[in-house]
PDB file of N, CA and C in Angstrom:
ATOM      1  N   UNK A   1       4.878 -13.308  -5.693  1.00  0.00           N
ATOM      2  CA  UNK A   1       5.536 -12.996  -4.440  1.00  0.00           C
ATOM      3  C   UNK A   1       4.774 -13.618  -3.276  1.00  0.00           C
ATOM      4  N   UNK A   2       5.614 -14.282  -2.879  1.00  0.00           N
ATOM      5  CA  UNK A   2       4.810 -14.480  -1.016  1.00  0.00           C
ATOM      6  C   UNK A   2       4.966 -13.514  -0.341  1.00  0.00           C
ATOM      7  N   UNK A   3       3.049 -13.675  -0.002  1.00  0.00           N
ATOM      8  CA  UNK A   3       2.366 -12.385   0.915  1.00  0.00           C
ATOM      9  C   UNK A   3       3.410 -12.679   2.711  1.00  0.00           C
ATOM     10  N   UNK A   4       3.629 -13.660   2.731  1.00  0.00           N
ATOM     11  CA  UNK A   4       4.164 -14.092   4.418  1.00  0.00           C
ATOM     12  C   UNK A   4       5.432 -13.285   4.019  1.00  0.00           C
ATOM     13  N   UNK A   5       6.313 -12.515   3.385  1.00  0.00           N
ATOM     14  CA  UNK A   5       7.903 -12.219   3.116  1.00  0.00           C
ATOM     15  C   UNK A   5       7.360 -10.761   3.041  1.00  0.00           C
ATOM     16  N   UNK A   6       7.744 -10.126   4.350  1.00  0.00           N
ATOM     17  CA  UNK A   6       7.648  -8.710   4.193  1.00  0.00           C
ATOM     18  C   UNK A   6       8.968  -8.037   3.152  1.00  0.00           C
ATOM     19  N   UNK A   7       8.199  -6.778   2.887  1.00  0.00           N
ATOM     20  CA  UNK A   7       8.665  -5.889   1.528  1.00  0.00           C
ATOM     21  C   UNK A   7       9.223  -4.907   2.343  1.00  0.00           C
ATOM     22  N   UNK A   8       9.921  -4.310   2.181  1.00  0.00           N
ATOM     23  CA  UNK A   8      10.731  -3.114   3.207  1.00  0.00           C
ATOM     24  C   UNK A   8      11.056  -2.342   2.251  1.00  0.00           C
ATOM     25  N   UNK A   9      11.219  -0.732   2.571  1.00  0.00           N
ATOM     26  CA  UNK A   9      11.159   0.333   2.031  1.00  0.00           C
ATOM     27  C   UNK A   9      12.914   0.746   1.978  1.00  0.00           C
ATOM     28  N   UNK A  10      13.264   1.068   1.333  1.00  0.00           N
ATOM     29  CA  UNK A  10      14.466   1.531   1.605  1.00  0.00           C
ATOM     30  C   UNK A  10      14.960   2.192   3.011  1.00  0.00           C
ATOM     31  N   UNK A  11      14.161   2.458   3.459  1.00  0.00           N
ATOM     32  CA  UNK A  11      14.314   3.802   4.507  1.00  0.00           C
ATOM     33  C   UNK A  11      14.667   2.277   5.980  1.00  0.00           C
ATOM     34  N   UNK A  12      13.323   1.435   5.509  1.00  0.00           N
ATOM     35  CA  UNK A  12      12.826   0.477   6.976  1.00  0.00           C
ATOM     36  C   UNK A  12      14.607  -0.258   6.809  1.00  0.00           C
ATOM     37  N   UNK A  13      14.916  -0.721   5.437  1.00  0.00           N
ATOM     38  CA  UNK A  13      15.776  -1.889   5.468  1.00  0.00           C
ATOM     39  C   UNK A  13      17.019  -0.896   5.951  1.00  0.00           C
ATOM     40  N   UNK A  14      17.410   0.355   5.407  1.00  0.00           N
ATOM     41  CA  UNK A  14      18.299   0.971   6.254  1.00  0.00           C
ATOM     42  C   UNK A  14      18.183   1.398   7.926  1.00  0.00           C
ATOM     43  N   UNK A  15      17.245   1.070   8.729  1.00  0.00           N
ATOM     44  CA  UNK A  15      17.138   1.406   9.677  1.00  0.00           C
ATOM     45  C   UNK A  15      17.570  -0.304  10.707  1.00  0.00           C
ATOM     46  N   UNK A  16      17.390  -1.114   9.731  1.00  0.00           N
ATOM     47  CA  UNK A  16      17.554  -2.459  10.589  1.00  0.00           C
ATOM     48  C   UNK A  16      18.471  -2.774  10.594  1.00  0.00           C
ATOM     49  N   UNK A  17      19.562  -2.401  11.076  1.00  0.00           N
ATOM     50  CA  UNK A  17      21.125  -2.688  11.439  1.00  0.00           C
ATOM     51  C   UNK A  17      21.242  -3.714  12.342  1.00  0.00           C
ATOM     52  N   UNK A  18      20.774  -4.676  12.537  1.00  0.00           N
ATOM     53  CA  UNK A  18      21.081  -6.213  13.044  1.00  0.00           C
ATOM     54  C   UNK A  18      20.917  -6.770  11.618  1.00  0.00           C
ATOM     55  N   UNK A  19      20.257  -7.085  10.614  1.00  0.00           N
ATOM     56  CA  UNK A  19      20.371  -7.267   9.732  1.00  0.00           C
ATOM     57  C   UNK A  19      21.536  -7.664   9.173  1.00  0.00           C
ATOM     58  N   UNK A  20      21.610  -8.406   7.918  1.00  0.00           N
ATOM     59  CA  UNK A  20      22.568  -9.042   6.939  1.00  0.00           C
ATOM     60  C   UNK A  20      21.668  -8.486   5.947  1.00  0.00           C
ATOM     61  N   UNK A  21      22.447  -7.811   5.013  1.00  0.00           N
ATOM     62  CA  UNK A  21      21.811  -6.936   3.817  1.00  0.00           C
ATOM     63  C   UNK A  21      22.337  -8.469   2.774  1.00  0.00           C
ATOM     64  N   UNK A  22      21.434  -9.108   2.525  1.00  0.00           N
ATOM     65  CA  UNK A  22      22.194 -10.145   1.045  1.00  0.00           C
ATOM     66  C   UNK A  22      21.966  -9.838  -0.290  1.00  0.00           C
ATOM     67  N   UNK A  23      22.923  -9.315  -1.405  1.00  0.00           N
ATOM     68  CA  UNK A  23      23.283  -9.080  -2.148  1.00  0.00           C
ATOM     69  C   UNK A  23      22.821  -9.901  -3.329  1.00  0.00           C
ATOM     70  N   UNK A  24      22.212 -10.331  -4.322  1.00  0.00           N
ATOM     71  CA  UNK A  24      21.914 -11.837  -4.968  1.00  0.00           C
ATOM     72  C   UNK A  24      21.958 -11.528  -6.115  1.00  0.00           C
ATOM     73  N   UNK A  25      22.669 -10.411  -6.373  1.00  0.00           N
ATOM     74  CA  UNK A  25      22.585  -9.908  -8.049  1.00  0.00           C
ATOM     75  C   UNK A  25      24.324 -10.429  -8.723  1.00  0.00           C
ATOM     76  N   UNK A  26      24.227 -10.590  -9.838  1.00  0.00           N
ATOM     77  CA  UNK A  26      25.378 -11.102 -10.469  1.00  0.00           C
ATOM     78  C   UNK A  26      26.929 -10.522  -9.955  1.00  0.00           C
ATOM     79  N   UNK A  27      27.995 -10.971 -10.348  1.00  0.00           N
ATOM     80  CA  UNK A  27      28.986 -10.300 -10.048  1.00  0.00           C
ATOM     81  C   UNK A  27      28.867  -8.747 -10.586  1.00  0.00           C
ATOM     82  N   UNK A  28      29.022  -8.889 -11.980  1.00  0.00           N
ATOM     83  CA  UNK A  28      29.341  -7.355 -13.030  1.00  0.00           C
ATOM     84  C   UNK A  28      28.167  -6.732 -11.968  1.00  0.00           C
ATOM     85  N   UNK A  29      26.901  -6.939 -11.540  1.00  0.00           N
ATOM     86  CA  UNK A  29      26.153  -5.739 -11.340  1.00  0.00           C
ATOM     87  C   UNK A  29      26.629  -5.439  -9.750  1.00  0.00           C
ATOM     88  N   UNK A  30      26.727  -6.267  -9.221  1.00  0.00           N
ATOM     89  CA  UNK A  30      27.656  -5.834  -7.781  1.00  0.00           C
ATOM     90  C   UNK A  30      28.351  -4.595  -8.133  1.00  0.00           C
ATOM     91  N   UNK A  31      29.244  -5.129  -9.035  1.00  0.00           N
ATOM     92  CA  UNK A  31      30.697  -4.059  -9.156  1.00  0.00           C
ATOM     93  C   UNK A  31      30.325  -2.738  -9.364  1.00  0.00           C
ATOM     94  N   UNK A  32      29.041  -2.813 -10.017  1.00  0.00           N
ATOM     95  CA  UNK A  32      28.922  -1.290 -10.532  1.00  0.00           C
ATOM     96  C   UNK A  32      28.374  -0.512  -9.218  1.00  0.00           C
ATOM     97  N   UNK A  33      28.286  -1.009  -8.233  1.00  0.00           N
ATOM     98  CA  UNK A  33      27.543  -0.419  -7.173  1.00  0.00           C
ATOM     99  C   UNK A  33      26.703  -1.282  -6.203  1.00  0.00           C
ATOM    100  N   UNK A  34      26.949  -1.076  -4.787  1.00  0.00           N
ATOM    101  CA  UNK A  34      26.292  -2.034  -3.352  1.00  0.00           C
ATOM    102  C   UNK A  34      25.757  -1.338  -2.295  1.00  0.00           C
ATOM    103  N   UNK A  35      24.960  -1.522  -2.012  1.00  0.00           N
ATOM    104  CA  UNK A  35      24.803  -1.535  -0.559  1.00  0.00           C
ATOM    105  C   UNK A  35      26.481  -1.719   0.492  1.00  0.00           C
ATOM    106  N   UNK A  36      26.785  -0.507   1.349  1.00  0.00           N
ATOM    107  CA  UNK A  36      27.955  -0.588   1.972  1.00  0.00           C
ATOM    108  C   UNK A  36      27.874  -1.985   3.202  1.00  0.00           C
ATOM    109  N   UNK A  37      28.639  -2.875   3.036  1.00  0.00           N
ATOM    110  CA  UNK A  37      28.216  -3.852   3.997  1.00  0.00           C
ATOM    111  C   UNK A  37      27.758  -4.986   3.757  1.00  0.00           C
ATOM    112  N   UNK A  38      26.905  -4.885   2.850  1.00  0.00           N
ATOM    113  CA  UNK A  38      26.005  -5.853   2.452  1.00  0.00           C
ATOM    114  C   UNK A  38      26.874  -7.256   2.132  1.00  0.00           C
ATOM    115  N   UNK A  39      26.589  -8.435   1.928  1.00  0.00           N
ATOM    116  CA  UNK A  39      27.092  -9.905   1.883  1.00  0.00           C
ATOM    117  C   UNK A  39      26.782  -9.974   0.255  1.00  0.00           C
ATOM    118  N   UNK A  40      27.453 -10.610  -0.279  1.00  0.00           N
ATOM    119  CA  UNK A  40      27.134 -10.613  -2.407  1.00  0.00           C
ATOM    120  C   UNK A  40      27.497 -12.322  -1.878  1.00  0.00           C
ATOM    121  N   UNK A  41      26.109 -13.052  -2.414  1.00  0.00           N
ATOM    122  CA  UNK A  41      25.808 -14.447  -2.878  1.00  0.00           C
ATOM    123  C   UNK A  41      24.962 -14.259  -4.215  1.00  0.00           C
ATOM    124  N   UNK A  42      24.952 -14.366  -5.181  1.00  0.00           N
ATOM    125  CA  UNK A  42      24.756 -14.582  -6.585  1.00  0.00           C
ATOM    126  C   UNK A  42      23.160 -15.276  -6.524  1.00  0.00           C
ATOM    127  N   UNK A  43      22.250 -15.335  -6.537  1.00  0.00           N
ATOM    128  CA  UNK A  43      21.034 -16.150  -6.588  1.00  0.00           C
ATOM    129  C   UNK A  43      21.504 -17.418  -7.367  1.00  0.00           C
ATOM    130  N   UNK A  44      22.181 -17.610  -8.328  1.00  0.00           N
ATOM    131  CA  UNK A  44      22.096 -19.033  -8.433  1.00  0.00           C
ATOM    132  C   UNK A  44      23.414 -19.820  -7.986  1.00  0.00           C
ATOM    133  N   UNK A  45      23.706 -19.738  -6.981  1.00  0.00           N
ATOM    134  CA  UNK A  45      24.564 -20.051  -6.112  1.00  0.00           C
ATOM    135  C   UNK A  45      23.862 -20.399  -4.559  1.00  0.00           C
ATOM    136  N   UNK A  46      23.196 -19.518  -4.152  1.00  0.00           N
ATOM    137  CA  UNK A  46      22.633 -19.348  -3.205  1.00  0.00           C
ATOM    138  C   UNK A  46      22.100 -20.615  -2.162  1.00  0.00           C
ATOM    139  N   UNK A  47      21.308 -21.818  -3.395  1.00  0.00           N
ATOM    140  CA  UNK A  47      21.037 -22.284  -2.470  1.00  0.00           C
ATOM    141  C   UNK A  47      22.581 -23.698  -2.536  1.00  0.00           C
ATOM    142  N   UNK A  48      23.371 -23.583  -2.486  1.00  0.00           N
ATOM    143  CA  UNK A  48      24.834 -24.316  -2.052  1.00  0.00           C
ATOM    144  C   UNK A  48      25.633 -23.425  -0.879  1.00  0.00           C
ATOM    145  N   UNK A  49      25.309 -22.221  -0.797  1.00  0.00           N
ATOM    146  CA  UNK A  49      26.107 -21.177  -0.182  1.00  0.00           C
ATOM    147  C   UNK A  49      25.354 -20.575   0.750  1.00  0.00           C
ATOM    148  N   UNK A  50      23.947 -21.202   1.167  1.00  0.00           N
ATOM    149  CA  UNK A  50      23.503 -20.607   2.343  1.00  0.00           C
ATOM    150  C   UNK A  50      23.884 -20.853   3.661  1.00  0.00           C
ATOM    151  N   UNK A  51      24.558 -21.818   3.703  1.00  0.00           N
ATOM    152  CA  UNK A  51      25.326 -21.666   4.908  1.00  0.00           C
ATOM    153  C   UNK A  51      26.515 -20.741   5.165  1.00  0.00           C
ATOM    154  N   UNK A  52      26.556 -20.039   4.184  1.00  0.00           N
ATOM    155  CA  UNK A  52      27.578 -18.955   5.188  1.00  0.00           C
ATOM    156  C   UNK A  52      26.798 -17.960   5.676  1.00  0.00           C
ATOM    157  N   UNK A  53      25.697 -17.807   5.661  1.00  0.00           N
ATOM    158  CA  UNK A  53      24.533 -16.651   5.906  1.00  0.00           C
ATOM    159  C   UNK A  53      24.439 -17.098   7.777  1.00  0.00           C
ATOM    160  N   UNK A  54      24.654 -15.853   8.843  1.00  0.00           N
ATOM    161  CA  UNK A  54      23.966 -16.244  10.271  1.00  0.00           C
ATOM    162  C   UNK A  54      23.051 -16.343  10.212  1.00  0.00           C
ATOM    163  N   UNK A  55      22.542 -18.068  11.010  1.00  0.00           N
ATOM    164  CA  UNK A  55      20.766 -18.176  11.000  1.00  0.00           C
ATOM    165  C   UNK A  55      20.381 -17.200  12.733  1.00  0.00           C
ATOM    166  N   UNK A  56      21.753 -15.934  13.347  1.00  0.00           N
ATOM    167  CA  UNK A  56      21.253 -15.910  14.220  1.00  0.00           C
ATOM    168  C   UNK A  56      20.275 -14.424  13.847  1.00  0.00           C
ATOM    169  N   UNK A  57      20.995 -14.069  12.907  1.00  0.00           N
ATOM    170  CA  UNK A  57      20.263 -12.348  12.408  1.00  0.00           C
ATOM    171  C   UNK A  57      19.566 -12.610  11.395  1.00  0.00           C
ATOM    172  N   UNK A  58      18.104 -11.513  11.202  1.00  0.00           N
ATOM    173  CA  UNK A  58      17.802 -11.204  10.420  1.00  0.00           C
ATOM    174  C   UNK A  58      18.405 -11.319   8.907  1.00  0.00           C
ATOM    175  N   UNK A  59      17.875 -11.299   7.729  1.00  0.00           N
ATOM    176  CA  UNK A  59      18.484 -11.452   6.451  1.00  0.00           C
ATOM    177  C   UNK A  59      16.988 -10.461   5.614  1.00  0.00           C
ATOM    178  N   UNK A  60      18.079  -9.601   4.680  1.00  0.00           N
ATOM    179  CA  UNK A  60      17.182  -8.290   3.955  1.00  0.00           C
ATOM    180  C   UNK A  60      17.805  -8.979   2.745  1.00  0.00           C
ATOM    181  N   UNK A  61      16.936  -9.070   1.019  1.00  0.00           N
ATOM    182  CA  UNK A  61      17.646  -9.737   0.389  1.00  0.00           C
ATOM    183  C   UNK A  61      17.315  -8.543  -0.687  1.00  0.00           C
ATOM    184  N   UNK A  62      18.487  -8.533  -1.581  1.00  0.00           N
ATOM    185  CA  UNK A  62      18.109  -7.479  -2.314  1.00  0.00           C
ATOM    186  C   UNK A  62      19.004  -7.897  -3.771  1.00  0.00           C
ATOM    187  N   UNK A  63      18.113  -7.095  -5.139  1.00  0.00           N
ATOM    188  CA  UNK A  63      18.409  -7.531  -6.249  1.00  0.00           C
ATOM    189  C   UNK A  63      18.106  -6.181  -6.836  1.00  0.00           C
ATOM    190  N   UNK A  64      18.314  -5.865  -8.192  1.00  0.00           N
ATOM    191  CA  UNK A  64      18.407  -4.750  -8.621  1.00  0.00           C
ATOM    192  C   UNK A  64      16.734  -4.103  -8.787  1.00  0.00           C
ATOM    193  N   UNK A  65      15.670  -4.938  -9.025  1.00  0.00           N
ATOM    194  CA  UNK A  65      14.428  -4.691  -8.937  1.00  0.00           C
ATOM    195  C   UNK A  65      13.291  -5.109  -7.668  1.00  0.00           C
ATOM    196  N   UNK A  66      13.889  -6.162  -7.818  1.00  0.00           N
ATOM    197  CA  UNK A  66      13.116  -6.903  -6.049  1.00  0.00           C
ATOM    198  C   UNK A  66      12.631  -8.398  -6.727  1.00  0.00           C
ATOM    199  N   UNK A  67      13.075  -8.879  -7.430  1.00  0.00           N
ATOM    200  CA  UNK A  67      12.459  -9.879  -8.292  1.00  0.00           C
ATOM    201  C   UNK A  67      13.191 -11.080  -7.856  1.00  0.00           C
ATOM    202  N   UNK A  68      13.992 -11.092  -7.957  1.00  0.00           N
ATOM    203  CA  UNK A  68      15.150 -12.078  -8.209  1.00  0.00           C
ATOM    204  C   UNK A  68      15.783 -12.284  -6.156  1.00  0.00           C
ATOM    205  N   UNK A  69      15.504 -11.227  -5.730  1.00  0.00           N
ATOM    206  CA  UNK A  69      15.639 -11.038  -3.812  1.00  0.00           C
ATOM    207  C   UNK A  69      14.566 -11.197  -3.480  1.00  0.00           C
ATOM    208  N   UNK A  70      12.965 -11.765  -4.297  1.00  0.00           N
ATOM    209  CA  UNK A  70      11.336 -12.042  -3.828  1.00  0.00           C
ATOM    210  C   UNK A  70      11.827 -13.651  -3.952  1.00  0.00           C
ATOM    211  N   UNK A  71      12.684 -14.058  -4.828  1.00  0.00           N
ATOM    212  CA  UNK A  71      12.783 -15.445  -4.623  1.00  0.00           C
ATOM    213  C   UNK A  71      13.786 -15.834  -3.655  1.00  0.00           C
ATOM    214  N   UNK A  72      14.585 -14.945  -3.586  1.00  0.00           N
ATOM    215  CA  UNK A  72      15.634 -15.887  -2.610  1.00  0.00           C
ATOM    216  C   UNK A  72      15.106 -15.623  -1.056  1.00  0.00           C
ATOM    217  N   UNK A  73      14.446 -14.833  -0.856  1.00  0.00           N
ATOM    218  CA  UNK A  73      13.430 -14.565   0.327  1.00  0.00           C
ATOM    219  C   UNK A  73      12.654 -15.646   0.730  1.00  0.00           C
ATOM    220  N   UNK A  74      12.316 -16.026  -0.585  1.00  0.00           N
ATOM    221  CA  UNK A  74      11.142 -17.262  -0.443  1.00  0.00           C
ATOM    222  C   UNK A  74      11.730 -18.578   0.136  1.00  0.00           C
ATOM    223  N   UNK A  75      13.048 -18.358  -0.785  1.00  0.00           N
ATOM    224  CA  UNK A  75      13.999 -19.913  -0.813  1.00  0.00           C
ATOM    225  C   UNK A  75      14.727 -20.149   0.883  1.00  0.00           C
ATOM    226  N   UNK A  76      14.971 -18.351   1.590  1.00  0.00           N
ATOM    227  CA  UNK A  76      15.731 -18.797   2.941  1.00  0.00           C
ATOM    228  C   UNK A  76      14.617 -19.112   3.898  1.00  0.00           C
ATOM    229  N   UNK A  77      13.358 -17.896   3.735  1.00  0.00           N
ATOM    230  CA  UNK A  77      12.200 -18.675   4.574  1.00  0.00           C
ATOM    231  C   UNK A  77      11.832 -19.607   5.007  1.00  0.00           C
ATOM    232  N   UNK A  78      11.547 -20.504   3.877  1.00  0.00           N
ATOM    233  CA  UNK A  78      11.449 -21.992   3.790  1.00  0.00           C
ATOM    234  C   UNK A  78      12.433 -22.420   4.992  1.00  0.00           C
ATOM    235  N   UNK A  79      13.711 -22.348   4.409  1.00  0.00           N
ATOM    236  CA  UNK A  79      15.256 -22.514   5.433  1.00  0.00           C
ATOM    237  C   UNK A  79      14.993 -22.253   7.001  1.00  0.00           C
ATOM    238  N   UNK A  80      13.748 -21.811   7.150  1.00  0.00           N
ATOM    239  CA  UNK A  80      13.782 -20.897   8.426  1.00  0.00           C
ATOM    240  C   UNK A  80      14.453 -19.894   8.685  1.00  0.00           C
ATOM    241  N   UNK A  81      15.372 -19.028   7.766  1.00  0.00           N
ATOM    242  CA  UNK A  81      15.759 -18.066   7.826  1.00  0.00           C
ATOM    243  C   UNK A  81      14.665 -16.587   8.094  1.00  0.00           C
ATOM    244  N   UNK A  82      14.984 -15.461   9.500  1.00  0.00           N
ATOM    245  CA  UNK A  82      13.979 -14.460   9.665  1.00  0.00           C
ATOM    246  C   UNK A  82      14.319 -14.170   8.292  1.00  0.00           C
ATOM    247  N   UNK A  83      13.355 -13.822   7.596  1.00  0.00           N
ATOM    248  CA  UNK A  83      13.560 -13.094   5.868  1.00  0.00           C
ATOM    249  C   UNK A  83      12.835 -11.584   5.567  1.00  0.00           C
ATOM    250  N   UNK A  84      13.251 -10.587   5.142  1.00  0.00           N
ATOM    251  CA  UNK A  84      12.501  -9.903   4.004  1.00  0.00           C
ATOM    252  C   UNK A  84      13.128  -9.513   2.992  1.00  0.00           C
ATOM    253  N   UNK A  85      12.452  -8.323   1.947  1.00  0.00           N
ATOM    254  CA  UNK A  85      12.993  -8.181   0.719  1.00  0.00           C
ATOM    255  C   UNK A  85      12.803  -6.706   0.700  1.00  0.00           C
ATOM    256  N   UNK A  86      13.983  -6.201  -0.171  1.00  0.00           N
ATOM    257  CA  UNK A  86      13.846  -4.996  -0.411  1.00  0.00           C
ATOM    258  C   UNK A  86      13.097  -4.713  -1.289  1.00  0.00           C
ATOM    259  N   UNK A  87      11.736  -3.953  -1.079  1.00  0.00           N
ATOM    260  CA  UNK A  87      10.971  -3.779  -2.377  1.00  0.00           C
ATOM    261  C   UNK A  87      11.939  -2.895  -3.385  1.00  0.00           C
ATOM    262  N   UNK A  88      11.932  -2.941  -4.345  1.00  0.00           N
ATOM    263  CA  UNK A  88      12.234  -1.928  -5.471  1.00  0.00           C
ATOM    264  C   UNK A  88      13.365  -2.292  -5.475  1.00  0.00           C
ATOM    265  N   UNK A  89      14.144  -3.203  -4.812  1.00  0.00           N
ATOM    266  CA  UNK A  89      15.815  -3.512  -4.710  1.00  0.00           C
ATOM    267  C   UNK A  89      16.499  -2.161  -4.801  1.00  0.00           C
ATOM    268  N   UNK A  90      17.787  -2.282  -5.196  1.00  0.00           N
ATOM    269  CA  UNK A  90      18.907  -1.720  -5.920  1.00  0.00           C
ATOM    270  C   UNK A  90      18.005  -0.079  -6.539  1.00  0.00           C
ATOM    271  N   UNK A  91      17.319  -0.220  -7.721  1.00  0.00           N
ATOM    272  CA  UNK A  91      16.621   1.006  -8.368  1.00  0.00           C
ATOM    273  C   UNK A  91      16.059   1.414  -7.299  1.00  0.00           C
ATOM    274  N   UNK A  92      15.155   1.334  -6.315  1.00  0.00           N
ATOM    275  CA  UNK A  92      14.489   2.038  -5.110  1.00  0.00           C
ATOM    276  C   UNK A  92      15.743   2.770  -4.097  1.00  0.00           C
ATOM    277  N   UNK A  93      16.553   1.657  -3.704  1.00  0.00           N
ATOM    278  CA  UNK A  93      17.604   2.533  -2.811  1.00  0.00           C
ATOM    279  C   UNK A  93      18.133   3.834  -3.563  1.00  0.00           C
ATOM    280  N   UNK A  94      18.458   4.006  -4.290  1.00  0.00           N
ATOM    281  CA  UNK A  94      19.308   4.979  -5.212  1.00  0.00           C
ATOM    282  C   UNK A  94      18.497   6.134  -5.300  1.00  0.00           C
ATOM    283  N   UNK A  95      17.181   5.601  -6.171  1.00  0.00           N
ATOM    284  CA  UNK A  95      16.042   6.492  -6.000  1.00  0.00           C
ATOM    285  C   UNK A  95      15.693   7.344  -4.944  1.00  0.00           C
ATOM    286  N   UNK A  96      15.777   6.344  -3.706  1.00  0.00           N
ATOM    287  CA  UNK A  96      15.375   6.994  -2.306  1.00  0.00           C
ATOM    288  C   UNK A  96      16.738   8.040  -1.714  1.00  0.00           C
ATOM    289  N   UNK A  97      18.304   8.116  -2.833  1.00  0.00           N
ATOM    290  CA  UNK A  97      19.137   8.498  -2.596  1.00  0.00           C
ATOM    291  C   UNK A  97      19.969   8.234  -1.500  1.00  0.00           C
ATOM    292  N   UNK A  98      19.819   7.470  -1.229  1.00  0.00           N
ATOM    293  CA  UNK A  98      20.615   5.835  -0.294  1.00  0.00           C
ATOM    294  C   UNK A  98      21.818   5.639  -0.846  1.00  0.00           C
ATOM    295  N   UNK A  99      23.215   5.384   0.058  1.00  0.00           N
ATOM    296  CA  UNK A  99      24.352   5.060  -0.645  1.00  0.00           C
ATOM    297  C   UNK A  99      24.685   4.091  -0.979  1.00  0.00           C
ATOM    298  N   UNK A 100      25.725   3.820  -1.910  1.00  0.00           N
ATOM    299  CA  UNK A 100      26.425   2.988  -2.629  1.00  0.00           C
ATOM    300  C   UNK A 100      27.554   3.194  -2.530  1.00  0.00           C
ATOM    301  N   UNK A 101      28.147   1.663  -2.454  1.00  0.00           N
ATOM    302  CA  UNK A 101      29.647   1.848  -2.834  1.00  0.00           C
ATOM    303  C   UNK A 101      30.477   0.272  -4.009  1.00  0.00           C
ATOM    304  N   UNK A 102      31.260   1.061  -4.247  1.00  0.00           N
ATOM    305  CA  UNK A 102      32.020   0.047  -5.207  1.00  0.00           C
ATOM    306  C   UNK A 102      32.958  -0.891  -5.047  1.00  0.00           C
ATOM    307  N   UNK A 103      33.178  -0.634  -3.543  1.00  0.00           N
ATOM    308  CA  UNK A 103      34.143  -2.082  -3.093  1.00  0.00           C
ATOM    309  C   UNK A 103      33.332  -2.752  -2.354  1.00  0.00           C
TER     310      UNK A 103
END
């Protein structure tokens, strides 16, 4: 993980509502449950499809563990995209009893 890509807590990434919550986990795992709001780009798509992302807001990237949203963090940074990552992704929000939804 790059130390420069702050890690955000469930609590911090729900509190940053300028934010773009990005989504980077497969379709099927989308479906089963999201972040309300959030943008779904697939990580291996991502870097063809980063231009639909605003370079004017913030971007929170999130994956079901934080693994797979530690790289695409890395990949918009680079981009100059403001970046962080949800630590614990997906399993931390839920945990922290944070909502979800299915559309």
């Amino acid at each position: 993980m790059n130390p420069d890509i702050p890690q955000l807590t469930p609590a911090e990434a729900a509190d940053r509502t300028e934010a773009v919550l990005l989504d980077v986990r497969e379709t099927a795992e989308v479906a089963a449950g999201r972040i309300a709001g959030s943008t779904h780009i697939p990580l291996g798509q991502l870097t063809a499809r980063a231009f639909e992302l605003d370079r004017t807001r913030p971007v929170i990237t999130v994956c079901r563990s934080g693994g797979r949203s530690a790289q695409a963090a890395q990949f918009l940074g680079a981009q100059g995209f403001d970046v962080a990552n949800l630590a614990g992704g997906m399993t931390a929000w839920t945990a922290d009893g944070r909502p979800v939804t299915t559309r």
